[in-house]
Coordinates of C-alpha atoms and ligand atoms in Angstrom, one line a residue:
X1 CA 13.1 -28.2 -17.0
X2 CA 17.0 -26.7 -16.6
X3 CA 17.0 -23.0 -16.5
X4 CA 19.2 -21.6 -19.5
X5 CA 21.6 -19.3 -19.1
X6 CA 20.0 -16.3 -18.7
X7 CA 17.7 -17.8 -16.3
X8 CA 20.4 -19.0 -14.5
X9 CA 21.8 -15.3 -13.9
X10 CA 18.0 -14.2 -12.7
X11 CA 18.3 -17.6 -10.3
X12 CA 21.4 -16.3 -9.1
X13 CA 19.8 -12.9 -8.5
X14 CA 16.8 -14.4 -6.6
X15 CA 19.0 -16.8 -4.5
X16 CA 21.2 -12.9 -3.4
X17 CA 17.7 -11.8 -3.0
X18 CA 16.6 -14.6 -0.4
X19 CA 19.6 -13.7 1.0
X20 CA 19.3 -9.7 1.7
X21 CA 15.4 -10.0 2.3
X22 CA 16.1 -11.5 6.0
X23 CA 13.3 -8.9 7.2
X24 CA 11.0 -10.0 5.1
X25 CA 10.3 -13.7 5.5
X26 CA 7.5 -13.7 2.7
X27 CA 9.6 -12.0 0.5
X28 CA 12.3 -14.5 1.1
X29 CA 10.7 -17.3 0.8
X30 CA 9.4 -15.9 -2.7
X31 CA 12.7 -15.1 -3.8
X32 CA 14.1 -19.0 -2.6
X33 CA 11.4 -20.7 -4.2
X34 CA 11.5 -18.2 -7.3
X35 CA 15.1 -18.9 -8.1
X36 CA 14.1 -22.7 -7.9
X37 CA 11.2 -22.2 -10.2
X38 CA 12.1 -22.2 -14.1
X39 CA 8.8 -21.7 -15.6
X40 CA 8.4 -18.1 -13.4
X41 CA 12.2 -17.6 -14.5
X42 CA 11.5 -18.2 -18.0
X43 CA 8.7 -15.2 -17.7
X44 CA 11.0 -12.9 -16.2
X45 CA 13.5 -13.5 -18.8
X46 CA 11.0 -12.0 -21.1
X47 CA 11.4 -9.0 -19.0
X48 CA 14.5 -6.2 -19.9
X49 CA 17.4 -7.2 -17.0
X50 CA 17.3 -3.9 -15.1
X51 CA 13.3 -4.8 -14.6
X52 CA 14.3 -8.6 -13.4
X53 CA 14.5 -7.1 -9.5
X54 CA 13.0 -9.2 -7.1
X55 CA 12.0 -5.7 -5.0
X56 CA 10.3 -4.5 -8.3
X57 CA 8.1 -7.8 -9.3
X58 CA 7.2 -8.8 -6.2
X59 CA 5.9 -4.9 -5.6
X60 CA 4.3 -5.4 -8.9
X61 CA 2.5 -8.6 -8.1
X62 CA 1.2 -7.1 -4.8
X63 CA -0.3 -3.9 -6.6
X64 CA -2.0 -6.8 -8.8
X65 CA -3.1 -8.7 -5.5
X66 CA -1.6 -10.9 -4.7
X67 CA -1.3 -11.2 -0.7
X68 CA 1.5 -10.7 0.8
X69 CA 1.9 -11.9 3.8
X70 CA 1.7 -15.2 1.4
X71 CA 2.2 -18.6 0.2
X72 CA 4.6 -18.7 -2.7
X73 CA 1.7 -20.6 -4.6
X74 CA 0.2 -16.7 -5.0
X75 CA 2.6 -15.2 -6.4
X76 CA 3.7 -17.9 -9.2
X77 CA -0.3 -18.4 -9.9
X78 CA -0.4 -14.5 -10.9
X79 CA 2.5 -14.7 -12.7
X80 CA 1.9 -17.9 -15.2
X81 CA -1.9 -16.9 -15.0
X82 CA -4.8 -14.4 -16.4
X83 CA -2.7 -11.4 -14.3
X84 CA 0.7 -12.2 -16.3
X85 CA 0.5 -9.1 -18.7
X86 CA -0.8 -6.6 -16.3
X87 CA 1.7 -7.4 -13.5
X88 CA 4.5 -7.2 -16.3
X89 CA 3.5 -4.2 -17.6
X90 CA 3.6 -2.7 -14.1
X91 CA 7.1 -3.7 -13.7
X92 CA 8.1 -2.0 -17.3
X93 CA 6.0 1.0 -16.0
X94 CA 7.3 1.5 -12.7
X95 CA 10.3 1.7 -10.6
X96 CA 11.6 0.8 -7.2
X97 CA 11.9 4.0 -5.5
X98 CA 12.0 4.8 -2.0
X99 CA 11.4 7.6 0.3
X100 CA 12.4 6.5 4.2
X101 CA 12.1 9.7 6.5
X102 CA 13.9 7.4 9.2
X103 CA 16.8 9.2 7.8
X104 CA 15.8 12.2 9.4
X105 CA 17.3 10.8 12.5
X106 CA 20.9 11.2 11.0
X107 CA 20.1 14.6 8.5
X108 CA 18.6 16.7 11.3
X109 CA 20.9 16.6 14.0
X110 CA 23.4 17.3 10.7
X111 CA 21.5 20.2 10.0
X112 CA 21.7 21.4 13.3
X113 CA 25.8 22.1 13.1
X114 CA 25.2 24.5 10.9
X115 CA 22.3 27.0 13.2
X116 CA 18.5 26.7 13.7
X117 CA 17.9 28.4 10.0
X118 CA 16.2 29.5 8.2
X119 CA 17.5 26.9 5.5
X120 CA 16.4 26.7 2.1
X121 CA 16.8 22.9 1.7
X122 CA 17.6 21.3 -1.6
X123 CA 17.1 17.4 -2.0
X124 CA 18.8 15.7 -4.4
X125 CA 17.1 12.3 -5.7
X126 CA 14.0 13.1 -3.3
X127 CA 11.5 10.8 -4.9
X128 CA 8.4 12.2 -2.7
X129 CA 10.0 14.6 -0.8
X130 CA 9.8 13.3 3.0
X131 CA 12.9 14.1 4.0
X132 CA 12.6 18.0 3.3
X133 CA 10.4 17.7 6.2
X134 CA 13.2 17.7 9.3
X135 CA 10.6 20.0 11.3
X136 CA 7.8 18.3 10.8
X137 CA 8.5 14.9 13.7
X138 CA 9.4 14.7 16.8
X139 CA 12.8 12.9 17.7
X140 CA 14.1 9.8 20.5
X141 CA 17.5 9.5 20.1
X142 CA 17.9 7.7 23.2
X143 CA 20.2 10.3 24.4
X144 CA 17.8 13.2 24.1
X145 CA 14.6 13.8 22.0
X146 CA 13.6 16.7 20.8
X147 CA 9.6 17.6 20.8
X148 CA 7.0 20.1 19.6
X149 CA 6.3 19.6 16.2
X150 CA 3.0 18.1 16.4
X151 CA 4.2 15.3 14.2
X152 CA 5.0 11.5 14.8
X153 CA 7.9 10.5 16.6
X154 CA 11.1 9.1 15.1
X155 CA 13.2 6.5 17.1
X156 CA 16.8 6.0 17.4
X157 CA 19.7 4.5 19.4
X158 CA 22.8 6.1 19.2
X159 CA 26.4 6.2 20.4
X160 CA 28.9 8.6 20.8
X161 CA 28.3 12.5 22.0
X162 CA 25.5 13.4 19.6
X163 CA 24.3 17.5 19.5
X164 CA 20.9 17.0 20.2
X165 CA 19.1 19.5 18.8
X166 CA 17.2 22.2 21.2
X167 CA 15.3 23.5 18.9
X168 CA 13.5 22.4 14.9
X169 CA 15.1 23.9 11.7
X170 CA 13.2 26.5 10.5
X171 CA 12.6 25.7 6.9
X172 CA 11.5 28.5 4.1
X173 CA 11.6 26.8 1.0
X174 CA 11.9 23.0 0.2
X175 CA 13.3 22.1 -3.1
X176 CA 13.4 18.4 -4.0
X177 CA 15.1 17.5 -7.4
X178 CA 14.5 13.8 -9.2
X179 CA 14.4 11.8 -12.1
X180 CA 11.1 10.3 -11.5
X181 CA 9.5 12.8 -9.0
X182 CA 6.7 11.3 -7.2
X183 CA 3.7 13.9 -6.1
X184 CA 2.2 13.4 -2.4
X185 CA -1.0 14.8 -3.7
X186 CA -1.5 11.9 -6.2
X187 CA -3.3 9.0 -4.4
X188 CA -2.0 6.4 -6.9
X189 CA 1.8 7.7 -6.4
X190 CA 1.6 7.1 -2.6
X191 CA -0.4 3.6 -3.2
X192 CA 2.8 2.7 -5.1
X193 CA 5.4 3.8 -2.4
X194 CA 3.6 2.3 0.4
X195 CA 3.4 -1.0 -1.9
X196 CA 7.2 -1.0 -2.0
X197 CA 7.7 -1.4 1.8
X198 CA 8.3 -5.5 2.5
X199 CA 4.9 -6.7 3.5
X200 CA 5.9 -7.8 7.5
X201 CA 7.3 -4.1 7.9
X202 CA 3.6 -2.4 9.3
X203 CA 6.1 -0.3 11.8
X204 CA 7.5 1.6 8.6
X205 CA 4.5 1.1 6.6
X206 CA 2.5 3.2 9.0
X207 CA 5.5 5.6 9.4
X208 CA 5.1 6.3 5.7
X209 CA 1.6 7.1 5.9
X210 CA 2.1 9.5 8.9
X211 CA 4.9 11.2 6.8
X212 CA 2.8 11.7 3.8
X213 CA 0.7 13.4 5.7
X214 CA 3.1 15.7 6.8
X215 CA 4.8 16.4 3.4
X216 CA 0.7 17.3 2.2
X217 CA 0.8 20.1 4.5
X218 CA 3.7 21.7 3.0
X219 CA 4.7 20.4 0.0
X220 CA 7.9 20.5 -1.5
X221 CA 8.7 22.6 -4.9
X222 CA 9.8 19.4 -7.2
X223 CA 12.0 19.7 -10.1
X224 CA 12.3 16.8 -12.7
X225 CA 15.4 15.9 -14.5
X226 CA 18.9 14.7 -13.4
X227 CA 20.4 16.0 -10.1
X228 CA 23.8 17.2 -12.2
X229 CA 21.4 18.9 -14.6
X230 CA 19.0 20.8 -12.1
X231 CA 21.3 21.4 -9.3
X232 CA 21.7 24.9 -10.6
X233 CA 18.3 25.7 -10.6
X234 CA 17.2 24.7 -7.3
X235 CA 20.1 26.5 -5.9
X236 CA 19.0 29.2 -7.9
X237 CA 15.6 28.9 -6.4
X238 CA 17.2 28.2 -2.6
X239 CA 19.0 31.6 -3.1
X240 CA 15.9 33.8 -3.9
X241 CA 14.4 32.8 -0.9
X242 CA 16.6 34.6 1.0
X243 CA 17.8 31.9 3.3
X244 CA 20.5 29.7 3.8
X245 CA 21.0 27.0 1.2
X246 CA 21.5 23.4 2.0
X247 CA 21.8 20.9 -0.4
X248 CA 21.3 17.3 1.0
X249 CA 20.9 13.8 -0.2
X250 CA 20.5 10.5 1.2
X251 CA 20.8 6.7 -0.8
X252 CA 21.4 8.6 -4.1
X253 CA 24.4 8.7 -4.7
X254 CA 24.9 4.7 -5.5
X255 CA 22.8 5.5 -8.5
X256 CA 25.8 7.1 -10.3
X257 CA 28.2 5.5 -12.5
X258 CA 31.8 5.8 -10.4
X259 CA 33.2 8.4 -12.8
X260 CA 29.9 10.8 -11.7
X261 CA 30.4 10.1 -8.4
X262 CA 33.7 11.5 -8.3
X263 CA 32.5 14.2 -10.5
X264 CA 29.5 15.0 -8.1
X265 CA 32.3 15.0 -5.1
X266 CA 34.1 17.6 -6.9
X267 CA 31.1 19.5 -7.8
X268 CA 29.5 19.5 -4.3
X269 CA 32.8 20.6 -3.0
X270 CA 33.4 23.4 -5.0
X271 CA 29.7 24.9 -4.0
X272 CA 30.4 24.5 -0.7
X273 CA 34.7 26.5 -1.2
X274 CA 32.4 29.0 -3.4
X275 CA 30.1 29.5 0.3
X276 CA 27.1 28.6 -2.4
X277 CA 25.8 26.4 0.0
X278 CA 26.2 23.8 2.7
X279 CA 26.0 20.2 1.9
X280 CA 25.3 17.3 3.8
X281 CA 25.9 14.1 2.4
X282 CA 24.1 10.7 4.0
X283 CA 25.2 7.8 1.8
X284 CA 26.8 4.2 1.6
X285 CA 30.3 4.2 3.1
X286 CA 31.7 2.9 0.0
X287 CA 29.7 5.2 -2.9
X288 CA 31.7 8.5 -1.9
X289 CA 34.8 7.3 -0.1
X290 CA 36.8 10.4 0.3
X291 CA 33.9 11.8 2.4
X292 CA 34.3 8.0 4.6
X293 CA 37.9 9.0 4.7
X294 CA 37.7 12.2 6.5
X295 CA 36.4 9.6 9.5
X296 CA 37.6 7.2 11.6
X297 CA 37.2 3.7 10.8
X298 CA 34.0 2.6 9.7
X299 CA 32.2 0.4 12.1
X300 CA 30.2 -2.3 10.5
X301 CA 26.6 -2.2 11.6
X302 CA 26.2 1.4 10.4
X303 CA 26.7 1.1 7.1
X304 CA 25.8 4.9 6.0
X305 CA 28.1 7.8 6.2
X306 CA 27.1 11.5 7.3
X307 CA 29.0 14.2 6.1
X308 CA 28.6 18.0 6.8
X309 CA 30.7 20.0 4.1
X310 CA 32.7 17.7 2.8
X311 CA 33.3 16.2 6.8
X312 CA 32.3 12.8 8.1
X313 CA 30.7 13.3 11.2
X314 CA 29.0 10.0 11.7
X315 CA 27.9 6.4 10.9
X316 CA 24.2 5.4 10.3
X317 CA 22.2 2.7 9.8
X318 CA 21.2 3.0 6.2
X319 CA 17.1 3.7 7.1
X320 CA 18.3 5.8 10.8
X321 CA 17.8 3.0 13.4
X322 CA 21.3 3.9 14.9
X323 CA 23.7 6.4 15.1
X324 CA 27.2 6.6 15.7
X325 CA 28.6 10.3 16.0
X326 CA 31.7 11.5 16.5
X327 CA 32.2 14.7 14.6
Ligands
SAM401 C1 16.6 5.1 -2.8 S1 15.7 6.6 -3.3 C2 16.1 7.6 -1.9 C3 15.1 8.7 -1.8 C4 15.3 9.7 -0.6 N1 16.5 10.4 -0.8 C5 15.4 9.0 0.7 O1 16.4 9.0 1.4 O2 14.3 8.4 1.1 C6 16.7 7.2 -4.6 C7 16.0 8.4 -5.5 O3 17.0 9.0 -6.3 C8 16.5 9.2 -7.6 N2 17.6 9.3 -8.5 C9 18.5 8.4 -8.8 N3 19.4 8.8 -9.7 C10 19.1 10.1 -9.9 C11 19.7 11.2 -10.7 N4 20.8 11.0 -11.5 N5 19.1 12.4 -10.7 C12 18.0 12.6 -10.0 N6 17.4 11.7 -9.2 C13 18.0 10.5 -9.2 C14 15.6 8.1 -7.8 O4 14.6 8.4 -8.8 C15 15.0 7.9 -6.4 O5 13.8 8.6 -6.2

């Protein structure tokens, strides 16, 4: 059977898929062998295209059991079998959203240029909320750690002359703002995000775990509803508690349409003229690039930019494996 056009596209999909999901050599091999496959293709043409994603159906098939660690057989029996509907309806029900606290190796030593707090911190697109947490782990940047919190220890290797913190952020109020907020109470929401880490990755699948349990201790005040259309009132909420507003968000930003990117630049940057707030930005190096172009050149294996106020400071490896600072 030849895959018809719009199977073709989802093939093309899968093969870029194969591709990017290096790390995951179950997941690759799923993706290879899907993009060959045109009776799985023709059931994920069923599907609307924004729900073809590899990440989101294989998620979906795993929440459904199939194992992963796996042979390809498993997957493609759960999807032309019994399981079909269910695993499908999962995928129209849910969404690929993650929440990587490795990023707290780049946002706290950002936080740390401007004082030890106390911060109100404001998360735009937060999904759980981990990373309002900057006090709540331990740190080994290579070039100095920073201990005491009682919480699991977050590893990275970094270049350049980073400020290592001396001491943790002292947080009062953590305000997280997304679409689709996801609640580390709720046993099922957590299931989901830890379902969404690629099978072989037990090293981040473990760090999830641990940082749920941190978030559970002190949860985060989540708001629901676009970050453009609640940034007022979480700032609002920052500024009542009395301390210092920060507004920060990490892997967001690529969500917007390049018009509201630009508009969110501008909006960001007048906060910060209008001393509303401080802002620090952790994002793809091409999503916001006049932030990218307050640095030097970008250096290819950090592929994440930090800014502090509208001023790069550093590179990062998009989940905080490495640093590169120079601001
Ligand atoms: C890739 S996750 C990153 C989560 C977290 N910032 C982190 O670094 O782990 C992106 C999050 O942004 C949220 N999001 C995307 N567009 C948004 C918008 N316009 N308004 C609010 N949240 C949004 C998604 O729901 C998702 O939870």
């Amino acid at each position: 059977m030849r895959p018809v056009p719009e199977q073709s596209d989802i093939a093309a999909s899968y093969r870029d898929h194969a591709a990017m999901m290096a790390d995951s050599p179950c997941f690759a091999e799923w993706a290879a062998r899907t993009a060959e496959d045109p009776e799985v293709l023709a059931v994920l043409a069923t599907l609307p295209t924004e729900k073809q994603q590899a990440n989101l159906v294989f998620a979906a098939a795993r929440w459904h059991g199939v194992p992963a660690p796996g042979p390809y057989a498993g997957l493609r029996a759960a999807l032309l079998g019994p399981d079909q509907q269910a695993i499908l309806d999962t995928v129209r029900t849910r969404r690929t959203q993650t929440n990587e606290v490795g990023r707290l190796t780049a946002l706290t030593p950002a936080l740390a240029t401007l004082g030890e707090g106390p911060f109100a911190l404001v998360e735009l697109g937060t999904s759980a909320g981990l990373c309002l947490h900057p006090d709540g782990f331990d740190y080994d940047w290579g070039v100095g750690t920073l201990t005491g919190s009682g919480g699991p220890v977050l590893d990275c290797s970094t270049r350049g002359a980073l400020p290592v913190p001396d001491v943790h952020p002292r947080i009062a109020a953590r305000i997280g703002v997304d679409q689709h907020p996801l609640d580390v109470r709720s046993e099922e929401d957590m299931d989901w995000l830890l379902t969404l880490v690629w099978p072989e990755q037990e090293g981040r699948r473990a760090r999830l775990r641990a940082a749920v349990e941190v978030a559970r201790r002190s949860p985060a005040q989540l708001l629901g509803g676009d970050l453009f259309d609640r940034l007022e009132d979480a700032l609002a909420l920052a500024e009542s508690s009395g301390a210092v507003p920060v507004v920060q968000h990490s892997a967001v930003i690529a969500y917007l349409e390049e018009p509201d990117r630009a508009r969110f630049h501008e909006r960001m940057s007048s906060l910060v003229a209008a001393g509303r707030c401080h802002w620090i930005s952790l994002e793809g190096q091409t999503v916001l690039p006049r932030l990218t172009a307050t640095g030097p050149a970008p250096s290819s294996p950090h592929p994440f930019c930090l800014a502090v106020d509208g001023q790069a400071v550093a590179w990062a490896h998009g989940h905080g494996r490495t640093l590169s600072w120079f601001g």
